[in-house]
Amino acid sequence: MKTVSGFSKMSKSEKINWLSEQLGKEAKHLVKSMPNYWHQDQEVQKRFDEFSENTLTNYDLPFGIAPNFLINGKVYSVPMVIEESSVVAAASLGAKFWLERGGFKTTVIATKKVGQVHFKWQGPKEKLYSFFNERKSDLLNAVAHLTTNMEKRGGGIVNLTLVDMTHKIENYYQLKLEAETCNAMGANFINSILEELARVFKGAVLLDNSFNSNEKDVQIIMCILSNYTPDCIVEASVECSIEDLGQFAGDMGPREFAEKFSTAVRIAEIDPNRAVTHNKGIMNGIDSVVIATGNDFRAIEACAHAYAARDGQYRSLSTVSLSDDKFKFSIRVPLAVGTVGGLTSLHPLAKTSLAILENPSAQELMQVMAAVGLAQNFGAVKSLVTTGIQKGHMKLHLLNILNQLDATQSEIEKGKEFFVDKVVSYTGVRDFLNSIRG
Ligand code: MEV
């Protein structure tokens, strides 16, 4: 591939042409066909192009619905954007099962977000602390113009503290900002405040005569929100009689199933190898709603996994408790999401997703996501401790394999019929197609 300058200045078609010229025949053809994926509505396409940079086309993902989610007495049809087969099916199945058993009970435990001004300062730390305590209200007043609107909506800054980090890095401190950002994810709100705070703080230290000339210099390293939000957290749980689990138990009795399920979750609590996969299943559910609603799945992922390792070992985000006759399954997960701002109203399908969810508040959306994560986890673990996941997964994956092998519609129908009672594998499907194609 050749290097290029001025790529960003080229039009979309010029970019496509430039790229295709660098490639061999097959890739050239693929790149040339990218306009096929442009949106038919030019206004919408323009908006997609403006979300990011150097855009050539759109990358489609399936948008599905998991109906029947009963959460705190309200029924939701949940939009899910995901490419993996069986995720929406598992969520829907879980939703239906729990619908008949009181549904999901969810609680938002806290909604606080955090941002940090990271800086270095040299001098006696007591002097810095006494300056900070004296000037804290001035600092907050200096950013009041940035918080007025959020305050009108019930949010704003809830705390500002000076954190001594000099035991970790010489002369390193933080200004730690805690904020409530209502229905916004809050990244822009927090980052704007932090940058202004840093500027005012640096200026105030410089002008303060209690500091000698060496102490007047605050070196701002960076200002940025933290995507670790253990205080923006939600809990979801489901509960049923152990007897009710009988329908999943197959040859086992319901009690044996419940105990096996509980052991599987316990394994994910103590073994990071299993915990990562266990939590990946939870994130299958959560991410698909995060993406559908135009939220930032990288932030959600990074935070969920850091939270899962909060005591120093990576563990399951969900837990099971069994009593004599009750099965209770719950999850606690940090979810800093928004229902206003960001892509939520700009991406037409994010807006549609929120409309399908009846325009929830950020707190309500956190609860929906936690419930879907739990349903997903229930579906995965249930399959793992009974049939194994491949049976259901490969049944749903069959269509992908048939499509990969360029099956016609009639071959697809025959394939579905043939594999109804057989194990699906790539080789098996290929052999089947070869046999009917003669
Ligand atoms: C696959 O995407 C997710 C699972 O591996 C989750 C799990 O193992 O719990 C099935």
CSV table of C-alpha atoms and ligand atoms in Angstrom, one decimal:
chain,number,residue,atom,x,y,z
A,1,MET,CA,0.0,0.0,0.0
A,2,LYS,CA,1.3,3.5,-0.9
A,3,THR,CA,1.4,6.3,1.5
A,4,VAL,CA,-0.8,9.3,0.8
A,5,SER,CA,-1.1,12.9,1.8
A,6,GLY,CA,-4.2,15.0,1.7
A,7,PHE,CA,-6.5,11.9,2.0
A,8,SER,CA,-8.9,13.6,4.3
A,9,LYS,CA,-9.4,16.4,1.8
A,10,MET,CA,-10.5,14.0,-1.0
A,11,SER,CA,-14.2,13.5,-1.7
A,12,LYS,CA,-15.7,10.2,-0.7
A,13,SER,CA,-15.5,8.9,-4.3
A,14,GLU,CA,-11.9,10.1,-4.6
A,15,LYS,CA,-11.0,8.2,-1.5
A,16,ILE,CA,-12.7,5.1,-2.8
A,17,ASN,CA,-10.9,5.4,-6.1
A,18,TRP,CA,-7.5,6.1,-4.5
A,19,LEU,CA,-7.9,3.0,-2.2
A,20,SER,CA,-9.1,0.7,-5.0
A,21,GLU,CA,-6.2,1.7,-7.2
A,22,GLN,CA,-3.8,0.4,-4.6
A,23,LEU,CA,-5.4,-3.0,-4.5
A,24,GLY,CA,-5.5,-6.3,-6.4
A,25,LYS,CA,-8.4,-7.3,-8.5
A,26,GLU,CA,-10.7,-8.8,-5.9
A,27,ALA,CA,-10.2,-6.2,-3.2
A,28,LYS,CA,-10.5,-3.4,-5.9
A,29,HIS,CA,-13.9,-4.8,-6.8
A,30,LEU,CA,-15.0,-4.9,-3.2
A,31,VAL,CA,-13.8,-1.4,-2.5
A,32,LYS,CA,-15.5,-0.1,-5.7
A,33,SER,CA,-18.8,-1.6,-4.6
A,34,MET,CA,-18.7,0.4,-1.3
A,35,PRO,CA,-21.2,3.0,-2.6
A,36,ASN,CA,-23.8,0.2,-2.6
A,37,TYR,CA,-23.9,0.6,1.2
A,38,TRP,CA,-24.5,4.3,1.1
A,39,HIS,CA,-27.8,5.4,2.6
A,40,GLN,CA,-30.5,6.2,0.0
A,41,ASP,CA,-31.4,9.4,1.9
A,42,GLN,CA,-28.5,11.8,1.3
A,43,GLU,CA,-29.2,13.8,4.4
A,44,VAL,CA,-28.9,10.7,6.6
A,45,GLN,CA,-25.7,9.7,4.7
A,46,LYS,CA,-24.3,13.2,5.2
A,47,ARG,CA,-24.9,12.8,8.9
A,48,PHE,CA,-23.2,9.4,9.1
A,49,ASP,CA,-20.2,10.8,7.2
A,50,GLU,CA,-19.9,13.6,9.7
A,51,PHE,CA,-19.9,11.3,12.8
A,52,SER,CA,-16.4,10.2,12.0
A,53,GLU,CA,-13.5,10.9,9.6
A,54,ASN,CA,-12.4,9.6,6.2
A,55,THR,CA,-15.7,7.8,5.8
A,56,LEU,CA,-16.1,5.7,2.7
A,57,THR,CA,-19.4,3.9,3.4
A,58,ASN,CA,-21.6,2.5,6.2
A,59,TYR,CA,-21.1,-0.8,8.0
A,60,ASP,CA,-24.4,-2.5,8.6
A,61,LEU,CA,-25.3,-4.6,11.7
A,62,PRO,CA,-28.6,-6.4,12.4
A,63,PHE,CA,-31.1,-4.5,14.5
A,64,GLY,CA,-33.4,-6.9,16.4
A,65,ILE,CA,-36.0,-6.8,19.1
A,66,ALA,CA,-36.2,-8.9,22.3
A,67,PRO,CA,-39.8,-8.5,23.4
A,68,ASN,CA,-41.5,-9.3,26.7
A,69,PHE,CA,-39.0,-7.8,29.1
A,70,LEU,CA,-40.9,-7.1,32.3
A,71,ILE,CA,-38.8,-4.7,34.4
A,72,ASN,CA,-40.2,-3.3,37.6
A,73,GLY,CA,-43.7,-3.9,36.4
A,74,LYS,CA,-43.3,-2.3,32.9
A,75,VAL,CA,-43.0,-4.3,29.7
A,76,TYR,CA,-40.3,-3.4,27.2
A,77,SER,CA,-39.5,-4.5,23.7
A,78,VAL,CA,-35.8,-4.1,23.7
A,79,PRO,CA,-33.8,-3.0,20.6
A,80,MET,CA,-30.6,-5.0,20.2
A,81,VAL,CA,-27.9,-4.4,17.6
A,82,ILE,CA,-25.6,-7.4,17.4
A,83,GLU,CA,-24.0,-9.5,14.7
A,84,GLU,CA,-23.8,-12.8,16.7
A,85,SER,CA,-26.4,-15.4,16.2
A,86,SER,CA,-28.4,-16.6,19.3
A,87,VAL,CA,-28.0,-13.5,21.4
A,88,VAL,CA,-31.3,-12.0,20.6
A,89,ALA,CA,-33.0,-15.4,20.8
A,90,ALA,CA,-31.5,-16.1,24.2
A,91,ALA,CA,-32.5,-12.7,25.5
A,92,SER,CA,-36.1,-13.2,24.2
A,93,LEU,CA,-36.3,-16.7,25.7
A,94,GLY,CA,-35.1,-15.4,29.1
A,95,ALA,CA,-37.5,-12.5,29.0
A,96,LYS,CA,-40.4,-14.8,28.3
A,97,PHE,CA,-39.5,-17.2,31.1
A,98,TRP,CA,-39.1,-14.4,33.7
A,99,LEU,CA,-42.2,-12.5,32.4
A,100,GLU,CA,-44.3,-15.3,33.9
A,101,ARG,CA,-42.3,-15.1,37.2
A,102,GLY,CA,-42.6,-11.5,38.2
A,103,GLY,CA,-40.0,-10.2,35.7
A,104,PHE,CA,-36.8,-8.4,36.5
A,105,LYS,CA,-36.5,-6.2,39.7
A,106,THR,CA,-34.0,-3.5,39.1
A,107,THR,CA,-32.5,-0.7,41.3
A,108,VAL,CA,-30.2,2.2,40.4
A,109,ILE,CA,-27.9,2.4,43.3
A,110,ALA,CA,-26.0,5.5,42.3
A,111,THR,CA,-25.4,7.7,39.2
A,112,LYS,CA,-22.2,9.7,40.0
A,113,LYS,CA,-19.6,10.3,37.3
A,114,VAL,CA,-16.0,11.3,37.9
A,115,GLY,CA,-13.4,13.5,36.2
A,116,GLN,CA,-9.8,14.3,37.0
A,117,VAL,CA,-7.4,17.1,36.5
A,118,HIS,CA,-4.0,15.3,36.8
A,119,PHE,CA,-1.2,17.7,37.7
A,120,LYS,CA,2.3,18.0,39.2
A,121,TRP,CA,3.2,20.5,41.9
A,122,GLN,CA,6.3,20.8,44.0
A,123,GLY,CA,6.2,22.0,47.6
A,124,PRO,CA,4.9,21.1,51.1
A,125,LYS,CA,1.6,19.3,50.5
A,126,GLU,CA,-0.1,21.0,53.6
A,127,LYS,CA,0.4,24.3,51.8
A,128,LEU,CA,-1.4,23.0,48.7
A,129,TYR,CA,-4.2,21.6,50.8
A,130,SER,CA,-4.8,24.8,52.7
A,131,PHE,CA,-4.8,26.8,49.5
A,132,PHE,CA,-7.2,24.3,47.9
A,133,ASN,CA,-9.6,24.4,50.9
A,134,GLU,CA,-9.5,28.2,51.0
A,135,ARG,CA,-10.1,28.6,47.2
A,136,LYS,CA,-12.4,25.6,46.6
A,137,SER,CA,-15.5,27.8,46.4
A,138,ASP,CA,-13.8,30.3,44.1
A,139,LEU,CA,-12.8,27.4,41.8
A,140,LEU,CA,-16.4,26.2,41.7
A,141,ASN,CA,-17.7,29.7,41.1
A,142,ALA,CA,-15.3,30.0,38.2
A,143,VAL,CA,-17.0,27.1,36.4
A,144,ALA,CA,-20.5,28.0,37.4
A,145,HIS,CA,-21.3,29.3,33.9
A,146,LEU,CA,-20.7,25.7,32.7
A,147,THR,CA,-22.9,24.0,35.2
A,148,THR,CA,-26.0,26.3,35.2
A,149,ASN,CA,-28.0,24.3,32.6
A,150,MET,CA,-27.2,21.0,34.2
A,151,GLU,CA,-28.2,22.4,37.6
A,152,LYS,CA,-31.6,23.4,36.2
A,153,ARG,CA,-32.1,19.8,35.2
A,154,GLY,CA,-31.2,18.6,38.7
A,155,GLY,CA,-27.5,17.8,38.2
A,156,GLY,CA,-24.2,19.5,38.5
A,157,ILE,CA,-21.0,19.2,40.5
A,158,VAL,CA,-21.5,17.2,43.7
A,159,ASN,CA,-17.9,17.3,44.9
A,160,LEU,CA,-14.4,18.6,44.2
A,161,THR,CA,-11.5,17.2,46.1
A,162,LEU,CA,-7.7,17.4,46.1
A,163,VAL,CA,-6.1,14.0,46.0
A,164,ASP,CA,-2.5,13.4,47.0
A,165,MET,CA,-0.9,10.8,44.7
A,166,THR,CA,2.7,11.7,45.6
A,167,HIS,CA,3.2,8.2,47.1
A,168,LYS,CA,2.7,6.8,43.6
A,169,ILE,CA,4.4,9.4,41.4
A,170,GLU,CA,6.6,12.2,42.8
A,171,ASN,CA,4.8,15.6,43.0
A,172,TYR,CA,1.6,14.1,41.4
A,173,TYR,CA,-1.8,15.3,42.5
A,174,GLN,CA,-5.4,15.2,41.2
A,175,LEU,CA,-8.4,17.5,41.3
A,176,LYS,CA,-11.2,14.9,41.5
A,177,LEU,CA,-14.6,16.1,40.3
A,178,GLU,CA,-17.7,14.2,41.0
A,179,ALA,CA,-20.9,15.1,39.1
A,180,GLU,CA,-24.4,14.2,38.4
A,181,THR,CA,-25.2,14.5,34.7
A,182,CYS,CA,-28.9,13.5,34.6
A,183,ASN,CA,-29.9,12.0,31.3
A,184,ALA,CA,-26.6,12.8,29.6
A,185,MET,CA,-23.6,10.4,29.6
A,186,GLY,CA,-21.8,13.6,30.6
A,187,ALA,CA,-18.4,13.3,28.9
A,188,ASN,CA,-18.5,16.8,27.3
A,189,PHE,CA,-20.0,18.4,30.4
A,190,ILE,CA,-17.3,16.9,32.7
A,191,ASN,CA,-14.4,17.5,30.3
A,192,SER,CA,-15.3,21.1,29.7
A,193,ILE,CA,-15.5,21.8,33.4
A,194,LEU,CA,-12.1,20.0,34.0
A,195,GLU,CA,-10.3,22.0,31.4
A,196,GLU,CA,-11.7,25.3,32.8
A,197,LEU,CA,-10.9,24.2,36.4
A,198,ALA,CA,-7.4,23.4,35.4
A,199,ARG,CA,-6.9,26.8,33.8
A,200,VAL,CA,-8.3,28.7,36.8
A,201,PHE,CA,-6.5,26.6,39.3
A,202,LYS,CA,-3.1,27.0,37.6
A,203,GLY,CA,-3.7,30.8,37.4
A,204,ALA,CA,-4.8,31.1,41.0
A,205,VAL,CA,-1.7,29.3,42.3
A,206,LEU,CA,0.5,31.5,40.1
A,207,LEU,CA,-1.0,34.7,41.6
A,208,ASP,CA,-1.1,33.5,45.2
A,209,ASN,CA,1.6,35.2,47.3
A,210,SER,CA,1.7,32.5,49.9
A,211,PHE,CA,3.6,30.4,47.4
A,212,ASN,CA,7.3,31.1,46.8
A,213,SER,CA,8.5,31.2,43.2
A,214,ASN,CA,9.2,27.5,43.0
A,215,GLU,CA,5.8,26.6,44.2
A,216,LYS,CA,3.9,28.9,41.8
A,217,ASP,CA,4.1,26.4,38.9
A,218,VAL,CA,1.3,23.9,38.5
A,219,GLN,CA,2.1,21.6,35.6
A,220,ILE,CA,-1.2,20.3,34.2
A,221,ILE,CA,-0.6,16.9,32.8
A,222,MET,CA,-4.2,16.2,31.5
A,223,CYS,CA,-7.9,16.8,32.2
A,224,ILE,CA,-10.3,14.0,31.4
A,225,LEU,CA,-13.3,12.2,32.7
A,226,SER,CA,-12.8,8.7,34.1
A,227,ASN,CA,-14.7,6.0,32.4
A,228,TYR,CA,-14.4,4.0,35.6
A,229,THR,CA,-17.8,4.7,37.2
A,230,PRO,CA,-18.3,2.3,40.1
A,231,ASP,CA,-20.7,4.9,41.6
A,232,CYS,CA,-22.9,4.9,38.5
A,233,ILE,CA,-24.3,1.4,39.1
A,234,VAL,CA,-27.4,-0.6,38.7
A,235,GLU,CA,-28.6,-3.9,40.1
A,236,ALA,CA,-31.0,-6.4,38.5
A,237,SER,CA,-32.4,-9.6,39.8
A,238,VAL,CA,-34.8,-12.4,39.1
A,239,GLU,CA,-36.3,-15.0,41.4
A,240,CYS,CA,-38.3,-18.1,41.0
A,241,SER,CA,-39.0,-21.4,42.7
A,242,ILE,CA,-36.5,-24.1,42.0
A,243,GLU,CA,-39.3,-26.3,40.9
A,244,ASP,CA,-39.9,-23.8,38.0
A,245,LEU,CA,-36.5,-24.4,36.6
A,246,GLY,CA,-37.6,-28.0,35.8
A,247,GLN,CA,-38.4,-27.1,32.2
A,248,PHE,CA,-34.7,-26.5,31.5
A,249,ALA,CA,-33.4,-29.4,33.5
A,250,GLY,CA,-33.7,-32.2,30.9
A,251,ASP,CA,-32.7,-35.5,32.5
A,252,MET,CA,-31.8,-33.7,35.8
A,253,GLY,CA,-34.3,-32.8,38.4
A,254,PRO,CA,-34.8,-29.0,39.0
A,255,ARG,CA,-32.7,-29.0,42.2
A,256,GLU,CA,-29.7,-30.6,40.4
A,257,PHE,CA,-30.1,-28.1,37.6
A,258,ALA,CA,-30.2,-25.2,40.0
A,259,GLU,CA,-27.1,-26.5,41.8
A,260,LYS,CA,-25.2,-27.0,38.6
A,261,PHE,CA,-26.2,-23.5,37.5
A,262,SER,CA,-25.1,-22.1,40.8
A,263,THR,CA,-21.7,-23.9,40.6
A,264,ALA,CA,-21.2,-22.6,37.1
A,265,VAL,CA,-21.6,-19.1,38.4
A,266,ARG,CA,-19.5,-19.8,41.4
A,267,ILE,CA,-16.7,-21.0,39.0
A,268,ALA,CA,-16.9,-17.6,37.3
A,269,GLU,CA,-16.5,-15.9,40.7
A,270,ILE,CA,-13.3,-17.7,41.5
A,271,ASP,CA,-11.6,-18.4,38.1
A,272,PRO,CA,-10.7,-15.4,35.8
A,273,ASN,CA,-10.4,-17.7,32.8
A,274,ARG,CA,-14.1,-18.6,33.1
A,275,ALA,CA,-15.1,-15.2,34.4
A,276,VAL,CA,-14.0,-13.4,31.3
A,277,THR,CA,-16.2,-15.6,29.1
A,278,HIS,CA,-19.1,-15.5,31.5
A,279,ASN,CA,-19.0,-11.7,31.5
A,280,LYS,CA,-18.6,-11.7,27.8
A,281,GLY,CA,-22.0,-13.4,27.6
A,282,ILE,CA,-23.4,-10.6,29.9
A,283,MET,CA,-21.9,-8.0,27.6
A,284,ASN,CA,-23.4,-9.6,24.5
A,285,GLY,CA,-26.7,-8.4,25.9
A,286,ILE,CA,-25.6,-5.1,27.4
A,287,ASP,CA,-23.5,-4.0,24.4
A,288,SER,CA,-26.3,-4.7,21.9
A,289,VAL,CA,-28.6,-2.3,23.8
A,290,VAL,CA,-25.7,0.2,24.3
A,291,ILE,CA,-25.1,0.2,20.5
A,292,ALA,CA,-28.8,0.3,19.6
A,293,THR,CA,-29.2,3.4,21.7
A,294,GLY,CA,-26.1,5.2,20.4
A,295,ASN,CA,-24.1,4.9,23.6
A,296,ASP,CA,-20.4,4.4,23.9
A,297,PHE,CA,-19.8,0.6,24.1
A,298,ARG,CA,-16.0,1.0,24.6
A,299,ALA,CA,-16.6,3.0,27.8
A,300,ILE,CA,-19.2,0.5,29.0
A,301,GLU,CA,-16.9,-2.4,28.3
A,302,ALA,CA,-13.8,-0.9,29.9
A,303,CYS,CA,-15.7,0.1,33.0
A,304,ALA,CA,-17.5,-3.2,33.4
A,305,HIS,CA,-14.3,-5.2,33.3
A,306,ALA,CA,-12.4,-2.9,35.6
A,307,TYR,CA,-15.4,-3.2,38.0
A,308,ALA,CA,-15.3,-7.0,37.7
A,309,ALA,CA,-11.7,-6.9,38.9
A,310,ARG,CA,-12.2,-4.3,41.7
A,311,ASP,CA,-10.9,-6.5,44.5
A,312,GLY,CA,-7.8,-7.4,42.5
A,313,GLN,CA,-9.1,-10.5,40.8
A,314,TYR,CA,-11.4,-10.6,37.8
A,315,ARG,CA,-14.7,-12.1,38.8
A,316,SER,CA,-18.3,-12.7,37.5
A,317,LEU,CA,-20.6,-9.7,37.5
A,318,SER,CA,-23.5,-12.0,38.4
A,319,THR,CA,-24.3,-14.1,41.4
A,320,VAL,CA,-26.7,-16.8,42.3
A,321,SER,CA,-28.3,-17.6,45.7
A,322,LEU,CA,-30.2,-20.8,46.4
A,323,SER,CA,-32.4,-21.4,49.4
A,324,ASP,CA,-34.5,-24.5,50.1
A,325,ASP,CA,-36.9,-23.7,47.4
A,326,LYS,CA,-35.9,-20.4,45.8
A,327,PHE,CA,-33.5,-19.6,43.0
A,328,LYS,CA,-32.3,-15.9,42.9
A,329,PHE,CA,-30.0,-14.6,40.1
A,330,SER,CA,-28.6,-11.1,40.2
A,331,ILE,CA,-26.2,-8.7,38.6
A,332,ARG,CA,-24.5,-5.5,39.6
A,333,VAL,CA,-22.9,-3.5,36.9
A,334,PRO,CA,-21.7,0.0,36.4
A,335,LEU,CA,-23.4,1.6,33.3
A,336,ALA,CA,-22.7,5.3,32.6
A,337,VAL,CA,-25.1,5.8,29.7
A,338,GLY,CA,-27.1,8.7,28.3
A,339,THR,CA,-30.5,9.2,26.7
A,340,VAL,CA,-29.7,12.8,25.5
A,341,GLY,CA,-26.7,14.2,23.8
A,342,GLY,CA,-24.0,12.3,21.9
A,343,LEU,CA,-25.4,10.1,19.1
A,344,THR,CA,-28.6,9.4,20.9
A,345,SER,CA,-30.7,11.9,18.8
A,346,LEU,CA,-28.3,12.2,15.9
A,347,HIS,CA,-28.3,8.6,14.7
A,348,PRO,CA,-31.7,8.0,13.3
A,349,LEU,CA,-31.8,4.4,14.6
A,350,ALA,CA,-30.5,5.3,18.1
A,351,LYS,CA,-33.4,7.8,18.2
A,352,THR,CA,-35.7,5.0,17.0
A,353,SER,CA,-34.4,2.6,19.7
A,354,LEU,CA,-35.1,5.2,22.4
A,355,ALA,CA,-38.6,5.7,21.0
A,356,ILE,CA,-39.2,1.9,21.1
A,357,LEU,CA,-38.1,2.0,24.8
A,358,GLU,CA,-40.6,4.9,25.2
A,359,ASN,CA,-37.9,7.5,25.7
A,360,PRO,CA,-36.5,6.3,29.0
A,361,SER,CA,-34.4,8.4,31.4
A,362,ALA,CA,-30.7,7.4,31.7
A,363,GLN,CA,-31.6,5.6,34.9
A,364,GLU,CA,-34.4,3.6,33.3
A,365,LEU,CA,-32.1,2.7,30.4
A,366,MET,CA,-29.4,1.5,32.9
A,367,GLN,CA,-32.1,-0.8,34.3
A,368,VAL,CA,-33.1,-2.2,30.9
A,369,MET,CA,-29.5,-2.9,30.0
A,370,ALA,CA,-28.8,-4.7,33.3
A,371,ALA,CA,-31.9,-6.8,32.8
A,372,VAL,CA,-30.9,-7.8,29.3
A,373,GLY,CA,-27.3,-8.6,30.5
A,374,LEU,CA,-28.8,-10.8,33.2
A,375,ALA,CA,-31.2,-12.5,30.8
A,376,GLN,CA,-28.3,-13.2,28.4
A,377,ASN,CA,-26.2,-14.7,31.2
A,378,PHE,CA,-29.1,-16.8,32.3
A,379,GLY,CA,-29.6,-18.1,28.8
A,380,ALA,CA,-25.9,-18.9,28.3
A,381,VAL,CA,-25.3,-20.6,31.6
A,382,LYS,CA,-28.5,-22.6,31.3
A,383,SER,CA,-27.4,-23.9,27.9
A,384,LEU,CA,-23.8,-24.6,29.1
A,385,VAL,CA,-24.9,-26.7,32.1
A,386,THR,CA,-27.5,-28.7,30.0
A,387,THR,CA,-27.2,-29.2,26.2
A,388,GLY,CA,-24.0,-27.1,25.7
A,389,ILE,CA,-24.2,-24.0,23.7
A,390,GLN,CA,-23.3,-25.4,20.3
A,391,LYS,CA,-26.5,-27.1,19.7
A,392,GLY,CA,-28.7,-24.0,19.7
A,393,HIS,CA,-25.9,-21.7,18.5
A,394,MET,CA,-25.0,-23.8,15.5
A,395,LYS,CA,-28.7,-24.2,14.6
A,396,LEU,CA,-28.9,-20.4,14.3
A,397,HIS,CA,-25.5,-20.2,12.7
A,398,LEU,CA,-26.5,-22.7,10.0
A,399,LEU,CA,-27.9,-19.9,7.8
A,400,ASN,CA,-24.5,-18.1,8.1
A,401,ILE,CA,-22.7,-21.2,6.9
A,402,LEU,CA,-25.2,-21.8,4.1
A,403,ASN,CA,-24.7,-18.2,3.0
A,404,GLN,CA,-20.9,-18.4,3.2
A,405,LEU,CA,-21.2,-21.4,0.8
A,406,ASP,CA,-23.4,-19.4,-1.6
A,407,ALA,CA,-26.5,-21.6,-1.1
A,408,THR,CA,-29.5,-20.7,-3.1
A,409,GLN,CA,-32.9,-20.2,-1.4
A,410,SER,CA,-34.0,-23.7,-2.3
A,411,GLU,CA,-30.7,-25.2,-0.9
A,412,ILE,CA,-31.2,-23.1,2.3
A,413,GLU,CA,-34.7,-24.6,2.7
A,414,LYS,CA,-33.3,-28.1,2.1
A,415,GLY,CA,-30.4,-27.5,4.5
A,416,LYS,CA,-32.7,-26.3,7.3
A,417,GLU,CA,-34.8,-29.5,6.9
A,418,PHE,CA,-31.8,-31.8,6.7
A,419,PHE,CA,-30.1,-30.4,9.8
A,420,VAL,CA,-33.2,-30.3,12.0
A,421,ASP,CA,-32.1,-33.4,13.9
A,422,LYS,CA,-28.3,-33.3,13.1
A,423,VAL,CA,-25.2,-31.6,14.5
A,424,VAL,CA,-24.4,-28.5,12.4
A,425,SER,CA,-20.7,-28.0,11.4
A,426,TYR,CA,-19.1,-26.2,8.5
A,427,THR,CA,-17.9,-29.5,7.0
A,428,GLY,CA,-21.2,-31.1,7.5
A,429,VAL,CA,-23.0,-28.3,5.6
A,430,ARG,CA,-20.4,-28.2,2.8
A,431,ASP,CA,-20.8,-32.0,2.4
A,432,PHE,CA,-24.5,-31.7,2.4
A,433,LEU,CA,-24.4,-29.0,-0.3
A,434,ASN,CA,-22.0,-31.0,-2.4
A,435,SER,CA,-24.3,-34.0,-2.2
A,436,ILE,CA,-27.4,-32.1,-3.3
A,437,ARG,CA,-25.5,-30.3,-6.0
A,438,GLY,CA,-24.3,-33.6,-7.4
B,1,MEV,C1,-20.7,-16.4,23.5
B,1,MEV,O1,-20.8,-15.3,22.8
B,1,MEV,C2,-21.0,-16.2,25.0
B,1,MEV,C3,-20.9,-17.4,25.9
B,1,MEV,O2,-19.6,-18.0,25.7
B,1,MEV,C4,-21.1,-16.9,27.3
B,1,MEV,C5,-20.7,-17.9,28.4
B,1,MEV,O3,-19.9,-18.8,28.1
B,1,MEV,O4,-21.3,-17.7,29.5
B,1,MEV,C6,-21.9,-18.4,25.5
